Short mmCIF file of C-alpha atoms and ligand atoms in Angstrom, two decimals:
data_model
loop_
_atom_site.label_atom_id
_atom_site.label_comp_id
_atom_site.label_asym_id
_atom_site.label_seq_id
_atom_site.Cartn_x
_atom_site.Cartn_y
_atom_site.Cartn_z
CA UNK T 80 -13.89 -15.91 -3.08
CA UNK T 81 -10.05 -16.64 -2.83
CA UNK T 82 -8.66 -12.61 -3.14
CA UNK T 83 -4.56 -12.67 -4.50
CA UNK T 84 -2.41 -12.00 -1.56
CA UNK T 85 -0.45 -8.99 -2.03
CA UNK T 86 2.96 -8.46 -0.29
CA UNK T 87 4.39 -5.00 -1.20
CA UNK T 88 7.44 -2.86 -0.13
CA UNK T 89 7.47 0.42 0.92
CA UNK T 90 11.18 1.19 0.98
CA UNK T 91 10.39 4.87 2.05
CA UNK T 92 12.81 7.62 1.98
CA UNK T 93 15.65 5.17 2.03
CA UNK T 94 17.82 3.74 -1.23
CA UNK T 95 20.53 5.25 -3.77
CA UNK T 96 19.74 3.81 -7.19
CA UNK T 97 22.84 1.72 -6.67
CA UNK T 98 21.14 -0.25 -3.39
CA UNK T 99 18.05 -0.07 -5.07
CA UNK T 100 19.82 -2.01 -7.70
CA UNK T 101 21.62 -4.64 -5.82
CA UNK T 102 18.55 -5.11 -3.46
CA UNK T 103 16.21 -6.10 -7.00
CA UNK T 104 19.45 -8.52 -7.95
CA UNK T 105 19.52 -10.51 -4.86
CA UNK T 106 15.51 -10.44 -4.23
CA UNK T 107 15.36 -11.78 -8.03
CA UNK T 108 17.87 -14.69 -7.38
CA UNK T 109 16.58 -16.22 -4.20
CA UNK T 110 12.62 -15.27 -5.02
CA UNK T 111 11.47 -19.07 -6.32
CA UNK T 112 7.67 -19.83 -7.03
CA UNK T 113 5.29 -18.00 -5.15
CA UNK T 114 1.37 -17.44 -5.93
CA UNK T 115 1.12 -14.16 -4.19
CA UNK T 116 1.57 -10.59 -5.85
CA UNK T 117 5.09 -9.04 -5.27
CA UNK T 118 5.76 -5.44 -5.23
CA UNK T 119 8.31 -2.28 -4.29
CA UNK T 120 7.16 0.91 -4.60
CA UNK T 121 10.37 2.98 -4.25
CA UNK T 122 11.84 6.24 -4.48
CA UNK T 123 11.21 8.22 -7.75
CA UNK T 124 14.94 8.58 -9.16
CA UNK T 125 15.13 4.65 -8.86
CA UNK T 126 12.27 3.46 -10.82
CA UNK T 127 13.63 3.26 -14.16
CA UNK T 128 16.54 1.28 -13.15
CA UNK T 129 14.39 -1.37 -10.99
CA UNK T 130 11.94 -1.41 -14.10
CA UNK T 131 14.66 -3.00 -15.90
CA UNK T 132 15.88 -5.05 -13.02
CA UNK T 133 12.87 -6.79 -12.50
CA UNK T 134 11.59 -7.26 -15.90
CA UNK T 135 11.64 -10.93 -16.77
CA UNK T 136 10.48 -11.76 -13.47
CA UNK T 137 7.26 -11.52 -11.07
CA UNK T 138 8.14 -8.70 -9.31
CA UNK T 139 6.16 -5.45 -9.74
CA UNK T 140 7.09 -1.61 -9.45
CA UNK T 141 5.00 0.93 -7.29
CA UNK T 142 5.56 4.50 -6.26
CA UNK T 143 5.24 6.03 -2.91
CA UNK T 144 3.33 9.09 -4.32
CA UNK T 145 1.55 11.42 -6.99
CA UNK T 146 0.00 14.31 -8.44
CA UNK T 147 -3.22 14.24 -9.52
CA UNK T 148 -2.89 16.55 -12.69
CA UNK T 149 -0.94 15.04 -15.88
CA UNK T 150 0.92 18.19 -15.64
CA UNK T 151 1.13 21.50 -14.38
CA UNK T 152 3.23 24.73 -12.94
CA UNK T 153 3.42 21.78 -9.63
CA UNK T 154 7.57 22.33 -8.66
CA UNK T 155 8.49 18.87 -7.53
CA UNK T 156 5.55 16.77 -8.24
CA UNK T 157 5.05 14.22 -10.15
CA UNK T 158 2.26 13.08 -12.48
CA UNK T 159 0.66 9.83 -13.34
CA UNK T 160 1.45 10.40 -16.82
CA UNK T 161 5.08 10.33 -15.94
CA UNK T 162 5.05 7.11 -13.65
CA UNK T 163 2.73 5.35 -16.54
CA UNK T 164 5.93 6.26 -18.66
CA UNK T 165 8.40 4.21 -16.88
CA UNK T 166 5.66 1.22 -16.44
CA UNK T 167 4.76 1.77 -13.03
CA UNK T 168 1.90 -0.39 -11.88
CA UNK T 169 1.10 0.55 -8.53
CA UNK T 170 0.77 3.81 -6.46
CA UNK T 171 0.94 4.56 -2.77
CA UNK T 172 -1.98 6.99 -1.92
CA UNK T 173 -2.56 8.97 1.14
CA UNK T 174 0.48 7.29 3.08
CA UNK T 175 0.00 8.61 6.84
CA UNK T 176 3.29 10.23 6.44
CA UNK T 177 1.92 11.87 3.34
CA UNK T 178 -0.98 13.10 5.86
CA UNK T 179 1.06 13.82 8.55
CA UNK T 180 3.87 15.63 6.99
CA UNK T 181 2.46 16.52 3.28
CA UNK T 182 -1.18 18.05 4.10
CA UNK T 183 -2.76 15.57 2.43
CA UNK T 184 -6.59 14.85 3.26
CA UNK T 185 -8.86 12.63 2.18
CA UNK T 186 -9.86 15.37 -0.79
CA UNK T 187 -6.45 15.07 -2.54
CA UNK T 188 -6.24 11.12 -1.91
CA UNK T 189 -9.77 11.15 -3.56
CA UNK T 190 -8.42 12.93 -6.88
CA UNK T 191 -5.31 10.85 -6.61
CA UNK T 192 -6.61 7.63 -6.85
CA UNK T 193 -9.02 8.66 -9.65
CA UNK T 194 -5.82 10.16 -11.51
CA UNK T 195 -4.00 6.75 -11.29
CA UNK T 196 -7.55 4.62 -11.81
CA UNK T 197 -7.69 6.93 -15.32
CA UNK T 198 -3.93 5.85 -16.23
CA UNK T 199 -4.34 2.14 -15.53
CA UNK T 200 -2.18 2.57 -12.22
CA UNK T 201 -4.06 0.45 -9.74
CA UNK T 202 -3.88 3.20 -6.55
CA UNK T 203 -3.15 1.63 -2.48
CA UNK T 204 -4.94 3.86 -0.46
CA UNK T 205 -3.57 4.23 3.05
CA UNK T 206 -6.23 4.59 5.73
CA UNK T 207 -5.29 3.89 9.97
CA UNK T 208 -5.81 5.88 12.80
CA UNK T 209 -3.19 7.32 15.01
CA UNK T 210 -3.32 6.06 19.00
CA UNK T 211 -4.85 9.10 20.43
CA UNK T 212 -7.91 8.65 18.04
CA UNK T 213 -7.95 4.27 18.39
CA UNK T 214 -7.50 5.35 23.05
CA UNK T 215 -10.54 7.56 22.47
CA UNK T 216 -12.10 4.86 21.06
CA UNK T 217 -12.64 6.52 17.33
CA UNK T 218 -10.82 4.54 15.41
CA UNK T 219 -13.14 3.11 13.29
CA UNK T 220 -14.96 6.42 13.16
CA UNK T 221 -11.40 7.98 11.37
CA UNK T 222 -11.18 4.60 9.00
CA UNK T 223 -14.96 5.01 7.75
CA UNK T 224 -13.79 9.03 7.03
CA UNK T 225 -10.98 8.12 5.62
CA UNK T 226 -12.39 5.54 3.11
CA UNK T 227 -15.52 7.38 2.33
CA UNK T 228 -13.93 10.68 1.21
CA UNK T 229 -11.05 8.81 -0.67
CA UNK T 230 -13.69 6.74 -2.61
CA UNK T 231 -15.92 9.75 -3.23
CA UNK T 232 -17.99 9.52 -6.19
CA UNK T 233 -15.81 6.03 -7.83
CA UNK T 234 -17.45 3.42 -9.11
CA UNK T 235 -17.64 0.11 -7.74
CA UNK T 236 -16.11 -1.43 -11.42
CA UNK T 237 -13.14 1.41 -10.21
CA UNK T 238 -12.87 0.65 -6.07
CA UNK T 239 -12.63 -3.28 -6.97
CA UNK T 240 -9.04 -2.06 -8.45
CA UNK T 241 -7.77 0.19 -5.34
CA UNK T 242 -5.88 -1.92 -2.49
CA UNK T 243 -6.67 -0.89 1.18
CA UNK T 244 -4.02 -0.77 3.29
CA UNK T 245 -4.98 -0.46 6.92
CA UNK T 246 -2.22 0.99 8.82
CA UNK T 247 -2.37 2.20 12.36
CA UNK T 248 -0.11 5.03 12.64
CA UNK T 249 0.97 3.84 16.08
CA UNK T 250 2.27 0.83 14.45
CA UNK T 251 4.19 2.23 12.00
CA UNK T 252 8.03 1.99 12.55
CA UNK T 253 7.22 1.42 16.65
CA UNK T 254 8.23 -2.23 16.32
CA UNK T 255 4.71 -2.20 18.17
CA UNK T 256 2.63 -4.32 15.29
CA UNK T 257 -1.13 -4.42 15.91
CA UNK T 258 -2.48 -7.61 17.01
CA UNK T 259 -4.03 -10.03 14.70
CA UNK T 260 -6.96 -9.45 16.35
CA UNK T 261 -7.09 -5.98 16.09
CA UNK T 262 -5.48 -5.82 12.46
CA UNK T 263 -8.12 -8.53 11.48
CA UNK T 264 -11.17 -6.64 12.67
CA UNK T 265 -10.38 -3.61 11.22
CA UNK T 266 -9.68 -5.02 7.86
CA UNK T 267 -13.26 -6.89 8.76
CA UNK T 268 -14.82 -3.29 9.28
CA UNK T 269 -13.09 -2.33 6.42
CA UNK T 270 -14.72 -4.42 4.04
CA UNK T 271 -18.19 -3.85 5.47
CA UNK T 272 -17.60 -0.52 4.79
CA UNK T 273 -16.91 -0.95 1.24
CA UNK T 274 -19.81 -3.48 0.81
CA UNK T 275 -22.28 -0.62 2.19
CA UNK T 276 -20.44 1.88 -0.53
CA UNK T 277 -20.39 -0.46 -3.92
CA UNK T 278 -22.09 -3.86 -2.58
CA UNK T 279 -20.93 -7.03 -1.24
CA UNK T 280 -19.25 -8.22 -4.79
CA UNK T 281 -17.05 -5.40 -4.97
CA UNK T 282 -15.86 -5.72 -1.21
CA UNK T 283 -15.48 -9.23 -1.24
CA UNK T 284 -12.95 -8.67 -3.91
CA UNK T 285 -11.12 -5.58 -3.17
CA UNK T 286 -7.86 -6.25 -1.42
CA UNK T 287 -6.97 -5.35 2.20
CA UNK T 288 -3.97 -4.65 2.93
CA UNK T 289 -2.57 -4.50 6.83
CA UNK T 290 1.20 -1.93 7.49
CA UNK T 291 2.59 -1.71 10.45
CA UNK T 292 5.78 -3.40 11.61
CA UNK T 293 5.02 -6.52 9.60
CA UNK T 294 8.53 -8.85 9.92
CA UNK T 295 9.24 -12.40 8.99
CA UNK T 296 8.77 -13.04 12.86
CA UNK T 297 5.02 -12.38 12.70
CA UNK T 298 4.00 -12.22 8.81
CA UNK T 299 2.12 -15.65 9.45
CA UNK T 300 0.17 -14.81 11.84
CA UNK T 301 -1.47 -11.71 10.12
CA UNK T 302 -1.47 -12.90 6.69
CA UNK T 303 -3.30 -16.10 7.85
CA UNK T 304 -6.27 -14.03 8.94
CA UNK T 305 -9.78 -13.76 6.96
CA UNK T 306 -9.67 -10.68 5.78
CA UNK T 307 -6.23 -9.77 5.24
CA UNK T 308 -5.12 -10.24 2.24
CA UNK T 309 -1.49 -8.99 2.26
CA UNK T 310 1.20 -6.72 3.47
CA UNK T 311 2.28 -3.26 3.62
CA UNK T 312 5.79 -3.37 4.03
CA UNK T 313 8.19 -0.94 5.27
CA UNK T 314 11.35 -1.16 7.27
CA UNK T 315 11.60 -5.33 6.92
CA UNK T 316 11.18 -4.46 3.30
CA UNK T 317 14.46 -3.27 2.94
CA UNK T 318 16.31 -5.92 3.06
CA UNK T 319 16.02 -8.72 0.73
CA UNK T 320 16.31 -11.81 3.04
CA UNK T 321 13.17 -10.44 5.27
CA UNK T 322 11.24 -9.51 2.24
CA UNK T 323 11.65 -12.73 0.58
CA UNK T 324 10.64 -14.77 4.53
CA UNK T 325 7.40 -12.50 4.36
CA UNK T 326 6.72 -13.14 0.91
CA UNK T 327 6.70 -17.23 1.78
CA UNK T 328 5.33 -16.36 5.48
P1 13P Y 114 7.10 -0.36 9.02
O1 13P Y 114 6.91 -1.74 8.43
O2 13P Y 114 8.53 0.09 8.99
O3 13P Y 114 6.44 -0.23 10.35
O4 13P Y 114 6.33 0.64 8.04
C1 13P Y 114 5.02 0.38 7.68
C2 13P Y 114 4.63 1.31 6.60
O5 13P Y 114 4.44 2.49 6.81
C3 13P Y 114 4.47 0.76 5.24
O6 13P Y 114 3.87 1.66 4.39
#
């Protein structure tokens, strides 16, 4: 089974719509042929202007985040219905700074990604452990949690649509990326995971994603592996140039 790679931005916290703009222009004009799937998920206030930026060419839109309701007394949140309005395809889920700093658990990233599933917005779940948890030797223990309540009561015809994005918290924004080795067997135990929830079709097609200071320096090395089938990308996302050396890794 050859799976799509997928090499998508996380820009974070970070853009005015004006950056956001002039990032899309430059990443459109030196972007040539590639066969993998290409996507930022920015900011809210800039995804109407990088819908139109980008229309014409390969790249697709994500957001970082969302309610699960379609709408609702929720001050400050947004719903699926609204980012299905603009033409957003993709949806962070259950980003560890979303856990961290947001409360989110693996109850709300369950009725998250069945919101977006339900509005045709294919959902990227975020699972990783942080390094107390992978020291005391439990971090595939937190990974199996994590995907097991986030996939709570889905379908396998619904999971083969959700990206996995393994992302060890203690690689995120460190500049200390997980080894190959270690990013591969996760992803490995990842899958096996899935196959024991929905069957070995629907985990030898779902996506798996690896985050965690991924650079142009050492895309190749992770992308090349089995079961990795893309990148989660945040800091070398924002800037075109680095994006675009990742996307052709
Ligand atoms: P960095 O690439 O900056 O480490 O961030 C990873 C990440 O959190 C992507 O979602």
């Amino acid at each position: 089974m050859t799976r799509k790679k997928i090499i998508a931005g996380n820009w974070k916290m970070y853009k005015t719509i004006a950056e956001g703009q002039a990032f899309a222009e430059e990443l459109k004009s030196i972007l040539g042929q590639t066969e993998h799937e290409v996507l930022v998920c920015a900011p809210y206030t800039q995804l109407s202007s990088l819908k139109k930026v980008f229309s014409g060419s390969i790249v697709k839109l994500g957001a970082q985040n969302m309610h699960f309701e379609n709408e609702g007394a929720f001050t400050g949140e947004i719903s699926p219905l609204m980012l299905k309005e603009i033409g957003v395809d993709y949806c962070v889920i259950g980003h560890s700074e979303r856990r961290q700093y947001f409360a989110e658990t693996d109850d709300t990233v369950n009725r998250k990604l069945k919101a977006a599933l339900a509005h045709g917005i294919f959902p990227i779940m975020c699972v990783g452990e942080v390094l107390a948890q992978r020291d005391a030797g439990e971090a595939f223990d937190v990974v199996r949690t994590q995907l097991t309540g986030g996939f709570a009561g889905l379908e396998a015809g619904e999971a083969t649509k959700v990206v996995i994005a393994y992302e060890p918290v203690w690689a995120i924004g460190t500049g200390r990326t997980a080894t190959p080795e270690q990013a591969e067997e996760m992803c490995a135990f990842i899958r096996e995971t899935v196959s024991g929830l929905f069957g070995e079709g629907t985990a030898e097609s779902v996506r798996i994603q690896y985050g965690g200071s991924v650079k142009p320096a050492n895309a190749a090395e992770l992308l090349t592996k089995d079961n990795i089938d893309g990148a989660l990308v945040g800091g070398a996302s924002l800037i075109a140039r680095d994006f675009k050396a990742i996307i052709d890794y």
